[in-house]
Amino acid sequence: GTLLLEAALWWSSARYVGCDLDLQQLKRCKANCKALKVEVQWHQANISECNGLPLNRASVDKLITAPPWGRQFPTECGIAELYKRMLLEFRRVLRPSGTIAVLASLRSLQPLLDAIEKD
């Protein structure tokens, strides 16, 4: 949630929604929001599932993500498949003129580029 919290500090007039599969991560994010006095709606969500994000179709202007890189947090379906599913879900919620920013490592870059190419 660090990226989202920084954005909320800089651009406080926007509406922020943060999602994570891990409940412990969400708990930490909520505590950080409280400490920084920023407003973010937090939800447990699975980006690898169709309709996994609690957002309506074409409702998001900007989306920023730091997905798992296959090191610290394991994935059930593997990184390549996760990125493929993630992009499908992001496409569902993003407005046609929307923007996606993805924080990736060198190790995860090629599977991400492959998923973008197939999308």
PDB file of N, CA and C in Angstrom, residues 17-95:
ATOM      1  N   VAL A  17      -8.728   3.475  -3.740  1.00  0.00           N
ATOM      2  CA  VAL A  17      -9.180   2.146  -3.346  1.00  0.00           C
ATOM      3  C   VAL A  17      -7.975   1.219  -3.434  1.00  0.00           C
ATOM      4  N   GLY A  18      -7.670   0.553  -2.338  1.00  0.00           N
ATOM      5  CA  GLY A  18      -6.556  -0.375  -2.310  1.00  0.00           C
ATOM      6  C   GLY A  18      -7.043  -1.796  -2.101  1.00  0.00           C
ATOM      7  N   CYS A  19      -6.408  -2.730  -2.784  1.00  0.00           N
ATOM      8  CA  CYS A  19      -6.810  -4.138  -2.683  1.00  0.00           C
ATOM      9  C   CYS A  19      -5.581  -5.021  -2.499  1.00  0.00           C
ATOM     10  N   ASP A  20      -5.771  -6.066  -1.712  1.00  0.00           N
ATOM     11  CA  ASP A  20      -4.724  -7.067  -1.520  1.00  0.00           C
ATOM     12  C   ASP A  20      -5.397  -8.368  -1.127  1.00  0.00           C
ATOM     13  N   LEU A  21      -4.777  -9.456  -1.473  1.00  0.00           N
ATOM     14  CA  LEU A  21      -5.303 -10.768  -1.089  1.00  0.00           C
ATOM     15  C   LEU A  21      -4.983 -11.087   0.365  1.00  0.00           C
ATOM     16  N   ASP A  22      -3.869 -10.582   0.858  1.00  0.00           N
ATOM     17  CA  ASP A  22      -3.355 -10.893   2.187  1.00  0.00           C
ATOM     18  C   ASP A  22      -3.969  -9.992   3.262  1.00  0.00           C
ATOM     19  N   LEU A  23      -4.686 -10.588   4.200  1.00  0.00           N
ATOM     20  CA  LEU A  23      -5.341  -9.810   5.261  1.00  0.00           C
ATOM     21  C   LEU A  23      -4.348  -9.089   6.164  1.00  0.00           C
ATOM     22  N   GLN A  24      -3.187  -9.675   6.396  1.00  0.00           N
ATOM     23  CA  GLN A  24      -2.170  -9.015   7.229  1.00  0.00           C
ATOM     24  C   GLN A  24      -1.634  -7.757   6.544  1.00  0.00           C
ATOM     25  N   GLN A  25      -1.441  -7.844   5.237  1.00  0.00           N
ATOM     26  CA  GLN A  25      -1.004  -6.657   4.492  1.00  0.00           C
ATOM     27  C   GLN A  25      -2.058  -5.562   4.571  1.00  0.00           C
ATOM     28  N   LEU A  26      -3.317  -5.931   4.453  1.00  0.00           N
ATOM     29  CA  LEU A  26      -4.402  -4.947   4.543  1.00  0.00           C
ATOM     30  C   LEU A  26      -4.437  -4.287   5.918  1.00  0.00           C
ATOM     31  N   LYS A  27      -4.214  -5.079   6.940  1.00  0.00           N
ATOM     32  CA  LYS A  27      -4.197  -4.544   8.301  1.00  0.00           C
ATOM     33  C   LYS A  27      -3.088  -3.504   8.454  1.00  0.00           C
ATOM     34  N   ARG A  28      -1.908  -3.809   7.919  1.00  0.00           N
ATOM     35  CA  ARG A  28      -0.787  -2.858   7.972  1.00  0.00           C
ATOM     36  C   ARG A  28      -1.098  -1.587   7.187  1.00  0.00           C
ATOM     37  N   CYS A  29      -1.715  -1.753   6.030  1.00  0.00           N
ATOM     38  CA  CYS A  29      -2.069  -0.600   5.194  1.00  0.00           C
ATOM     39  C   CYS A  29      -3.070   0.309   5.905  1.00  0.00           C
ATOM     40  N   LYS A  30      -4.053  -0.292   6.537  1.00  0.00           N
ATOM     41  CA  LYS A  30      -5.044   0.504   7.277  1.00  0.00           C
ATOM     42  C   LYS A  30      -4.389   1.274   8.411  1.00  0.00           C
ATOM     43  N   ALA A  31      -3.460   0.638   9.113  1.00  0.00           N
ATOM     44  CA  ALA A  31      -2.752   1.310  10.201  1.00  0.00           C
ATOM     45  C   ALA A  31      -1.915   2.472   9.665  1.00  0.00           C
ATOM     46  N   ASN A  32      -1.265   2.275   8.526  1.00  0.00           N
ATOM     47  CA  ASN A  32      -0.481   3.351   7.920  1.00  0.00           C
ATOM     48  C   ASN A  32      -1.361   4.520   7.490  1.00  0.00           C
ATOM     49  N   CYS A  33      -2.538   4.215   6.959  1.00  0.00           N
ATOM     50  CA  CYS A  33      -3.484   5.269   6.568  1.00  0.00           C
ATOM     51  C   CYS A  33      -3.891   6.108   7.775  1.00  0.00           C
ATOM     52  N   LYS A  34      -4.179   5.417   8.840  1.00  0.00           N
ATOM     53  CA  LYS A  34      -4.584   6.112  10.064  1.00  0.00           C
ATOM     54  C   LYS A  34      -3.450   7.007  10.561  1.00  0.00           C
ATOM     55  N   ALA A  35      -2.237   6.496  10.567  1.00  0.00           N
ATOM     56  CA  ALA A  35      -1.084   7.267  11.048  1.00  0.00           C
ATOM     57  C   ALA A  35      -0.811   8.481  10.164  1.00  0.00           C
ATOM     58  N   LEU A  36      -1.019   8.327   8.855  1.00  0.00           N
ATOM     59  CA  LEU A  36      -0.752   9.421   7.918  1.00  0.00           C
ATOM     60  C   LEU A  36      -1.963  10.326   7.693  1.00  0.00           C
ATOM     61  N   LYS A  37      -3.101   9.916   8.257  1.00  0.00           N
ATOM     62  CA  LYS A  37      -4.348  10.684   8.123  1.00  0.00           C
ATOM     63  C   LYS A  37      -4.760  10.858   6.658  1.00  0.00           C
ATOM     64  N   VAL A  38      -4.723   9.748   5.921  1.00  0.00           N
ATOM     65  CA  VAL A  38      -5.207   9.746   4.539  1.00  0.00           C
ATOM     66  C   VAL A  38      -6.357   8.762   4.423  1.00  0.00           C
ATOM     67  N   GLU A  39      -7.242   9.039   3.483  1.00  0.00           N
ATOM     68  CA  GLU A  39      -8.420   8.196   3.316  1.00  0.00           C
ATOM     69  C   GLU A  39      -8.257   7.276   2.110  1.00  0.00           C
ATOM     70  N   VAL A  40      -8.285   5.989   2.388  1.00  0.00           N
ATOM     71  CA  VAL A  40      -8.221   4.959   1.357  1.00  0.00           C
ATOM     72  C   VAL A  40      -9.207   3.869   1.754  1.00  0.00           C
ATOM     73  N   GLN A  41      -9.992   3.413   0.806  1.00  0.00           N
ATOM     74  CA  GLN A  41     -10.876   2.273   1.045  1.00  0.00           C
ATOM     75  C   GLN A  41     -10.071   1.002   0.756  1.00  0.00           C
ATOM     76  N   TRP A  42     -10.026   0.101   1.721  1.00  0.00           N
ATOM     77  CA  TRP A  42      -9.247  -1.128   1.561  1.00  0.00           C
ATOM     78  C   TRP A  42     -10.178  -2.330   1.436  1.00  0.00           C
ATOM     79  N   HIS A  43      -9.829  -3.246   0.530  1.00  0.00           N
ATOM     80  CA  HIS A  43     -10.635  -4.445   0.293  1.00  0.00           C
ATOM     81  C   HIS A  43      -9.720  -5.647   0.099  1.00  0.00           C
ATOM     82  N   GLN A  44     -10.163  -6.776   0.601  1.00  0.00           N
ATOM     83  CA  GLN A  44      -9.485  -8.016   0.258  1.00  0.00           C
ATOM     84  C   GLN A  44      -9.998  -8.412  -1.126  1.00  0.00           C
ATOM     85  N   ALA A  45      -9.079  -8.683  -2.033  1.00  0.00           N
ATOM     86  CA  ALA A  45      -9.480  -8.982  -3.404  1.00  0.00           C
ATOM     87  C   ALA A  45      -8.440  -9.884  -4.058  1.00  0.00           C
ATOM     88  N   ASN A  46      -8.890 -10.612  -5.069  1.00  0.00           N
ATOM     89  CA  ASN A  46      -8.015 -11.522  -5.797  1.00  0.00           C
ATOM     90  C   ASN A  46      -7.987 -11.106  -7.264  1.00  0.00           C
ATOM     91  N   ILE A  47      -6.884 -10.497  -7.691  1.00  0.00           N
ATOM     92  CA  ILE A  47      -6.790  -9.998  -9.067  1.00  0.00           C
ATOM     93  C   ILE A  47      -6.710 -11.107 -10.102  1.00  0.00           C
ATOM     94  N   SER A  48      -6.527 -12.339  -9.664  1.00  0.00           N
ATOM     95  CA  SER A  48      -6.436 -13.437 -10.620  1.00  0.00           C
ATOM     96  C   SER A  48      -7.801 -14.037 -10.937  1.00  0.00           C
ATOM     97  N   GLU A  49      -8.854 -13.489 -10.344  1.00  0.00           N
ATOM     98  CA  GLU A  49     -10.209 -13.991 -10.600  1.00  0.00           C
ATOM     99  C   GLU A  49     -11.003 -12.991 -11.412  1.00  0.00           C
ATOM    100  N   CYS A  50     -11.868 -13.501 -12.273  1.00  0.00           N
ATOM    101  CA  CYS A  50     -12.795 -12.641 -12.999  1.00  0.00           C
ATOM    102  C   CYS A  50     -13.698 -11.959 -11.976  1.00  0.00           C
ATOM    103  N   ASN A  51     -13.848 -10.664 -12.061  1.00  0.00           N
ATOM    104  CA  ASN A  51     -14.597  -9.860 -11.090  1.00  0.00           C
ATOM    105  C   ASN A  51     -13.978  -9.941  -9.694  1.00  0.00           C
ATOM    106  N   GLY A  52     -12.681 -10.162  -9.651  1.00  0.00           N
ATOM    107  CA  GLY A  52     -11.977 -10.266  -8.377  1.00  0.00           C
ATOM    108  C   GLY A  52     -11.793  -8.932  -7.670  1.00  0.00           C
ATOM    109  N   LEU A  53     -11.834  -7.840  -8.425  1.00  0.00           N
ATOM    110  CA  LEU A  53     -11.733  -6.516  -7.819  1.00  0.00           C
ATOM    111  C   LEU A  53     -13.132  -5.988  -7.525  1.00  0.00           C
ATOM    112  N   PRO A  54     -13.338  -5.377  -6.374  1.00  0.00           N
ATOM    113  CA  PRO A  54     -14.669  -4.877  -6.004  1.00  0.00           C
ATOM    114  C   PRO A  54     -14.971  -3.532  -6.665  1.00  0.00           C
ATOM    115  N   LEU A  55     -14.807  -3.501  -7.981  1.00  0.00           N
ATOM    116  CA  LEU A  55     -14.981  -2.266  -8.745  1.00  0.00           C
ATOM    117  C   LEU A  55     -15.850  -2.538  -9.960  1.00  0.00           C
ATOM    118  N   ASN A  56     -16.606  -1.533 -10.363  1.00  0.00           N
ATOM    119  CA  ASN A  56     -17.466  -1.665 -11.533  1.00  0.00           C
ATOM    120  C   ASN A  56     -16.649  -1.612 -12.819  1.00  0.00           C
ATOM    121  N   ARG A  57     -17.228  -2.146 -13.852  1.00  0.00           N
ATOM    122  CA  ARG A  57     -16.612  -2.110 -15.181  1.00  0.00           C
ATOM    123  C   ARG A  57     -16.384  -0.653 -15.592  1.00  0.00           C
ATOM    124  N   ALA A  58     -15.214  -0.361 -16.138  1.00  0.00           N
ATOM    125  CA  ALA A  58     -14.855   0.963 -16.660  1.00  0.00           C
ATOM    126  C   ALA A  58     -15.059   2.078 -15.634  1.00  0.00           C
ATOM    127  N   SER A  59     -14.645   1.826 -14.390  1.00  0.00           N
ATOM    128  CA  SER A  59     -14.855   2.810 -13.321  1.00  0.00           C
ATOM    129  C   SER A  59     -13.568   3.444 -12.802  1.00  0.00           C
ATOM    130  N   VAL A  60     -12.419   3.035 -13.359  1.00  0.00           N
ATOM    131  CA  VAL A  60     -11.125   3.479 -12.825  1.00  0.00           C
ATOM    132  C   VAL A  60     -10.381   4.315 -13.873  1.00  0.00           C
ATOM    133  N   ASP A  61      -9.882   5.480 -13.435  1.00  0.00           N
ATOM    134  CA  ASP A  61      -9.098   6.336 -14.328  1.00  0.00           C
ATOM    135  C   ASP A  61      -7.623   5.952 -14.350  1.00  0.00           C
ATOM    136  N   LYS A  62      -7.090   5.681 -13.164  1.00  0.00           N
ATOM    137  CA  LYS A  62      -5.673   5.343 -13.043  1.00  0.00           C
ATOM    138  C   LYS A  62      -5.528   4.161 -12.101  1.00  0.00           C
ATOM    139  N   LEU A  63      -4.644   3.250 -12.477  1.00  0.00           N
ATOM    140  CA  LEU A  63      -4.441   2.050 -11.694  1.00  0.00           C
ATOM    141  C   LEU A  63      -2.939   1.853 -11.528  1.00  0.00           C
ATOM    142  N   ILE A  64      -2.502   1.688 -10.295  1.00  0.00           N
ATOM    143  CA  ILE A  64      -1.092   1.423 -10.023  1.00  0.00           C
ATOM    144  C   ILE A  64      -1.003   0.123  -9.227  1.00  0.00           C
ATOM    145  N   THR A  65      -0.036  -0.702  -9.589  1.00  0.00           N
ATOM    146  CA  THR A  65       0.079  -1.994  -8.932  1.00  0.00           C
ATOM    147  C   THR A  65       1.538  -2.417  -8.780  1.00  0.00           C
ATOM    148  N   ALA A  66       1.774  -3.148  -7.744  1.00  0.00           N
ATOM    149  CA  ALA A  66       3.064  -3.807  -7.516  1.00  0.00           C
ATOM    150  C   ALA A  66       2.745  -5.279  -7.281  1.00  0.00           C
ATOM    151  N   PRO A  67       2.480  -6.025  -8.362  1.00  0.00           N
ATOM    152  CA  PRO A  67       2.070  -7.420  -8.208  1.00  0.00           C
ATOM    153  C   PRO A  67       3.211  -8.294  -7.698  1.00  0.00           C
ATOM    154  N   PRO A  68       2.894  -9.495  -7.230  1.00  0.00           N
ATOM    155  CA  PRO A  68       3.954 -10.413  -6.790  1.00  0.00           C
ATOM    156  C   PRO A  68       4.952 -10.661  -7.921  1.00  0.00           C
ATOM    157  N   TRP A  69       6.203 -10.786  -7.561  1.00  0.00           N
ATOM    158  CA  TRP A  69       7.268 -11.025  -8.534  1.00  0.00           C
ATOM    159  C   TRP A  69       7.722 -12.480  -8.517  1.00  0.00           C
ATOM    160  N   GLY A  70       7.051 -13.300  -7.732  1.00  0.00           N
ATOM    161  CA  GLY A  70       7.426 -14.703  -7.668  1.00  0.00           C
ATOM    162  C   GLY A  70       8.550 -15.000  -6.692  1.00  0.00           C
ATOM    163  N   ARG A  71       8.771 -14.093  -5.756  1.00  0.00           N
ATOM    164  CA  ARG A  71       9.848 -14.296  -4.781  1.00  0.00           C
ATOM    165  C   ARG A  71       9.291 -14.315  -3.359  1.00  0.00           C
ATOM    166  N   GLN A  72       8.892 -13.174  -2.855  1.00  0.00           N
ATOM    167  CA  GLN A  72       8.456 -13.065  -1.455  1.00  0.00           C
ATOM    168  C   GLN A  72       7.074 -13.662  -1.234  1.00  0.00           C
ATOM    169  N   PHE A  73       6.162 -13.424  -2.166  1.00  0.00           N
ATOM    170  CA  PHE A  73       4.791 -13.906  -2.032  1.00  0.00           C
ATOM    171  C   PHE A  73       4.503 -14.927  -3.129  1.00  0.00           C
ATOM    172  N   PRO A  74       4.189 -16.153  -2.761  1.00  0.00           N
ATOM    173  CA  PRO A  74       3.918 -17.182  -3.772  1.00  0.00           C
ATOM    174  C   PRO A  74       2.567 -16.957  -4.456  1.00  0.00           C
ATOM    175  N   THR A  75       2.422 -17.532  -5.636  1.00  0.00           N
ATOM    176  CA  THR A  75       1.147 -17.488  -6.346  1.00  0.00           C
ATOM    177  C   THR A  75       0.677 -18.913  -6.578  1.00  0.00           C
ATOM    178  N   GLU A  76      -0.626 -19.087  -6.626  1.00  0.00           N
ATOM    179  CA  GLU A  76      -1.183 -20.427  -6.829  1.00  0.00           C
ATOM    180  C   GLU A  76      -1.040 -20.889  -8.273  1.00  0.00           C
ATOM    181  N   CYS A  77      -1.103 -19.937  -9.211  1.00  0.00           N
ATOM    182  CA  CYS A  77      -1.143 -20.308 -10.623  1.00  0.00           C
ATOM    183  C   CYS A  77       0.159 -20.019 -11.371  1.00  0.00           C
ATOM    184  N   GLY A  78       1.164 -19.486 -10.694  1.00  0.00           N
ATOM    185  CA  GLY A  78       2.409 -19.112 -11.356  1.00  0.00           C
ATOM    186  C   GLY A  78       2.346 -17.669 -11.839  1.00  0.00           C
ATOM    187  N   ILE A  79       3.503 -17.047 -11.943  1.00  0.00           N
ATOM    188  CA  ILE A  79       3.581 -15.630 -12.281  1.00  0.00           C
ATOM    189  C   ILE A  79       3.005 -15.321 -13.665  1.00  0.00           C
ATOM    190  N   ALA A  80       3.364 -16.097 -14.669  1.00  0.00           N
ATOM    191  CA  ALA A  80       2.892 -15.831 -16.029  1.00  0.00           C
ATOM    192  C   ALA A  80       1.367 -15.855 -16.097  1.00  0.00           C
ATOM    193  N   GLU A  81       0.758 -16.850 -15.511  1.00  0.00           N
ATOM    194  CA  GLU A  81      -0.706 -16.958 -15.517  1.00  0.00           C
ATOM    195  C   GLU A  81      -1.344 -15.864 -14.667  1.00  0.00           C
ATOM    196  N   LEU A  82      -0.729 -15.545 -13.532  1.00  0.00           N
ATOM    197  CA  LEU A  82      -1.243 -14.469 -12.684  1.00  0.00           C
ATOM    198  C   LEU A  82      -1.276 -13.147 -13.449  1.00  0.00           C
ATOM    199  N   TYR A  83      -0.197 -12.827 -14.146  1.00  0.00           N
ATOM    200  CA  TYR A  83      -0.142 -11.564 -14.888  1.00  0.00           C
ATOM    201  C   TYR A  83      -1.189 -11.539 -16.002  1.00  0.00           C
ATOM    202  N   LYS A  84      -1.390 -12.658 -16.665  1.00  0.00           N
ATOM    203  CA  LYS A  84      -2.413 -12.749 -17.714  1.00  0.00           C
ATOM    204  C   LYS A  84      -3.794 -12.452 -17.128  1.00  0.00           C
ATOM    205  N   ARG A  85      -4.125 -13.107 -16.026  1.00  0.00           N
ATOM    206  CA  ARG A  85      -5.426 -12.907 -15.382  1.00  0.00           C
ATOM    207  C   ARG A  85      -5.558 -11.495 -14.825  1.00  0.00           C
ATOM    208  N   MET A  86      -4.476 -10.982 -14.240  1.00  0.00           N
ATOM    209  CA  MET A  86      -4.468  -9.640 -13.669  1.00  0.00           C
ATOM    210  C   MET A  86      -4.789  -8.604 -14.745  1.00  0.00           C
ATOM    211  N   LEU A  87      -4.162  -8.725 -15.912  1.00  0.00           N
ATOM    212  CA  LEU A  87      -4.406  -7.759 -16.983  1.00  0.00           C
ATOM    213  C   LEU A  87      -5.848  -7.814 -17.481  1.00  0.00           C
ATOM    214  N   LEU A  88      -6.418  -8.998 -17.531  1.00  0.00           N
ATOM    215  CA  LEU A  88      -7.836  -9.119 -17.918  1.00  0.00           C
ATOM    216  C   LEU A  88      -8.733  -8.392 -16.923  1.00  0.00           C
ATOM    217  N   GLU A  89      -8.446  -8.553 -15.646  1.00  0.00           N
ATOM    218  CA  GLU A  89      -9.251  -7.894 -14.612  1.00  0.00           C
ATOM    219  C   GLU A  89      -9.029  -6.382 -14.647  1.00  0.00           C
ATOM    220  N   PHE A  90      -7.802  -5.958 -14.859  1.00  0.00           N
ATOM    221  CA  PHE A  90      -7.524  -4.520 -14.955  1.00  0.00           C
ATOM    222  C   PHE A  90      -8.246  -3.916 -16.155  1.00  0.00           C
ATOM    223  N   ARG A  91      -8.242  -4.626 -17.263  1.00  0.00           N
ATOM    224  CA  ARG A  91      -8.950  -4.128 -18.453  1.00  0.00           C
ATOM    225  C   ARG A  91     -10.445  -3.967 -18.161  1.00  0.00           C
ATOM    226  N   ARG A  92     -10.998  -4.871 -17.381  1.00  0.00           N
ATOM    227  CA  ARG A  92     -12.424  -4.791 -17.048  1.00  0.00           C
ATOM    228  C   ARG A  92     -12.753  -3.512 -16.283  1.00  0.00           C
ATOM    229  N   VAL A  93     -11.933  -3.129 -15.315  1.00  0.00           N
ATOM    230  CA  VAL A  93     -12.268  -1.991 -14.448  1.00  0.00           C
ATOM    231  C   VAL A  93     -11.757  -0.650 -14.970  1.00  0.00           C
ATOM    232  N   LEU A  94     -10.805  -0.663 -15.894  1.00  0.00           N
ATOM    233  CA  LEU A  94     -10.206   0.571 -16.385  1.00  0.00           C
ATOM    234  C   LEU A  94     -11.086   1.229 -17.445  1.00  0.00           C
ATOM    235  N   ARG A  95     -11.211   2.540 -17.363  1.00  0.00           N
ATOM    236  CA  ARG A  95     -11.922   3.296 -18.400  1.00  0.00           C
ATOM    237  C   ARG A  95     -11.112   3.206 -19.701  1.00  0.00           C
TER     238      ARG A  95
END
